[in-house]
Coordinates of C-alpha atoms in Angstrom, one line a residue:
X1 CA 0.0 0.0 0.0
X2 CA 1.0 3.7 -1.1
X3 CA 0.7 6.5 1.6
X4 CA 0.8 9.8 0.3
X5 CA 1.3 13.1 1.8
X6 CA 0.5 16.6 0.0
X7 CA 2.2 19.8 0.4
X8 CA 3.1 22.9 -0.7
X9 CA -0.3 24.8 -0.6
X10 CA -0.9 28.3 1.4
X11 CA -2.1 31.4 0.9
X12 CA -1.6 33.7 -2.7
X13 CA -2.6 36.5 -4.3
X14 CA -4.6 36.3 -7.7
X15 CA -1.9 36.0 -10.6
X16 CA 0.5 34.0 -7.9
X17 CA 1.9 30.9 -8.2
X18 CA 2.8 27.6 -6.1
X19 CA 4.1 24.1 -6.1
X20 CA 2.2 21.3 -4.6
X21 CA 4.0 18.1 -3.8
X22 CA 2.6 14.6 -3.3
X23 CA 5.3 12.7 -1.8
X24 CA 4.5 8.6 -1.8
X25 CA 5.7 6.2 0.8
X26 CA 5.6 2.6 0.9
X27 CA 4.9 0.0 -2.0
X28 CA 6.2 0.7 -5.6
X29 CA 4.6 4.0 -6.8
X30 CA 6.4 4.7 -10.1
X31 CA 4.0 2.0 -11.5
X32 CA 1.5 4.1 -10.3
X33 CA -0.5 7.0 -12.2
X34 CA -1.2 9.9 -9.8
X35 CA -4.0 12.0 -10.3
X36 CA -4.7 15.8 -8.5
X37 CA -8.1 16.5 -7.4
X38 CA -9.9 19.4 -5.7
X39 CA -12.2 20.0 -3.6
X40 CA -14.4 23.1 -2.4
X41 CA -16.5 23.2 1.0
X42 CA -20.2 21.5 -0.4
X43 CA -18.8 20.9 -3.6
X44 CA -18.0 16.8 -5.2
X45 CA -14.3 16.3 -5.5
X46 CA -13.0 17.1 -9.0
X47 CA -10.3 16.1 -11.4
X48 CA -7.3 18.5 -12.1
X49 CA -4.6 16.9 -13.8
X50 CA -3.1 13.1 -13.5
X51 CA 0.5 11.6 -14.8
X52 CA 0.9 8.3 -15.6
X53 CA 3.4 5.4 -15.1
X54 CA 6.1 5.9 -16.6
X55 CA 7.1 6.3 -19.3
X56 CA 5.1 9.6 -18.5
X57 CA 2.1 11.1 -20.0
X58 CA 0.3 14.1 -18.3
X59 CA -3.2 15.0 -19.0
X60 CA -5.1 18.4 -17.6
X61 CA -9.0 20.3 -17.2
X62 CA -9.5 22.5 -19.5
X63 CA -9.6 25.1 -17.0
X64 CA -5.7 24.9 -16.0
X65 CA -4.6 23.6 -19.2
X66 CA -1.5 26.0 -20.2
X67 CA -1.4 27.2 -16.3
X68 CA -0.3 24.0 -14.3
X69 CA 2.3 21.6 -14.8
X70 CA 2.5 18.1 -13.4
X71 CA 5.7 16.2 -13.3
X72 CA 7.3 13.5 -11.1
X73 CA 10.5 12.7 -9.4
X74 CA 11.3 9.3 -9.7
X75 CA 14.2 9.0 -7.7
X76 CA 12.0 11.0 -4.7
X77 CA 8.7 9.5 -5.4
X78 CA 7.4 12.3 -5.5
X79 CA 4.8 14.2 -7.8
X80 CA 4.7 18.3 -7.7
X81 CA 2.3 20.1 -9.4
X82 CA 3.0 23.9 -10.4
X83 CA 0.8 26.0 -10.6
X84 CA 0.8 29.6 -12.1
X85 CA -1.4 32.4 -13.2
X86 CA -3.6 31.2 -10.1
X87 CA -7.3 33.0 -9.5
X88 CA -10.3 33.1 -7.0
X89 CA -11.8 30.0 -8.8
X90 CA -8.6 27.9 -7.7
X91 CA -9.2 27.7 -4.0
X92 CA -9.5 24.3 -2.9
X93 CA -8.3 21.7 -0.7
X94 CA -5.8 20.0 -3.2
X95 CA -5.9 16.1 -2.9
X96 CA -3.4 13.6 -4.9
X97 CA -4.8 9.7 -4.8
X98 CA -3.1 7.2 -7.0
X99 CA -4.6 5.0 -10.0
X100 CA -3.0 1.2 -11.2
X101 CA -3.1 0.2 -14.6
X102 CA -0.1 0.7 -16.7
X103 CA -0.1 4.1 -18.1
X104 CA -3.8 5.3 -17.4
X105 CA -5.3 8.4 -16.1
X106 CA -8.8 8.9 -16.0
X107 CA -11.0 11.7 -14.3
X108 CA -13.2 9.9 -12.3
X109 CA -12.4 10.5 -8.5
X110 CA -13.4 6.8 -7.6
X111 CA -10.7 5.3 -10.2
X112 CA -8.1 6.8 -7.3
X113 CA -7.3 5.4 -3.7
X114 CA -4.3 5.8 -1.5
X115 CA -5.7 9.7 -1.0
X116 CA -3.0 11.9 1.0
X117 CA -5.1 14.5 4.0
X118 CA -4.4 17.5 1.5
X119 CA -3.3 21.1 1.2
X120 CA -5.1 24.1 1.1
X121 CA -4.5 26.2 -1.7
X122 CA -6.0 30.0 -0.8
X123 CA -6.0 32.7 -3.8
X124 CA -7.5 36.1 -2.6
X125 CA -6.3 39.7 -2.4

């Protein structure tokens, strides 16, 4: 089993940026696909990006597409994701859950397991 802790989140102003990282403990993860998800207070859990297995392939909303980056450290088993140009809309508590199957990402929340406790990610003036 793969524990996973998030990091990285805080409070920024509109246009800011920050780094999330997902950092895995525990069984094999680089066979894993890692997903981001977010989630608002009364609102479902939704799909941000994932990265697959590698050899990698990354996959985004269209909503962050061009403004977040997801990549992953192999050696650190870790998985950041970057995230600039970063507006109201973007607060959330960030989650990272992992997905098996060799080289899939899908967007549906209940595809993931191993969730990490999250970071909050605050954008406001």
């Amino acid at each position: 089993q793969v524990q996973l802790v998030e990091s990285g989140g805080g409070l920024v102003q509109p246009g800011g940026s920050l780094r999330l990282s997902c950092a895995a403990s525990g069984s094999t993860s680089d066979d894993l696909s890692v997903g981001w998800f977010r989630q608002s207070p009364g609102k479902e859990r939704e799909w941000v990006t994932c990265i697959t297995s590698l050899p990698p392939d990354t996959y985004y909303t269209d909503s962050v597409n061009g403004r977040f980056t997801i990549s992953r450290d192999s050696a650190k088993h870790t998985v950041y994701l970057q995230m600039n140009g970063l507006n109201p809309e973007n607060t959330a508590s960030y989650y990272c859950g992992t997905k098996g199957g060799w080289r899939l990402c899908t967007r549906d929340v209940s595809d993931y397991g191993d969730w990490g406790q999250g970071t909050q990610v605050t954008v406001s003036a």
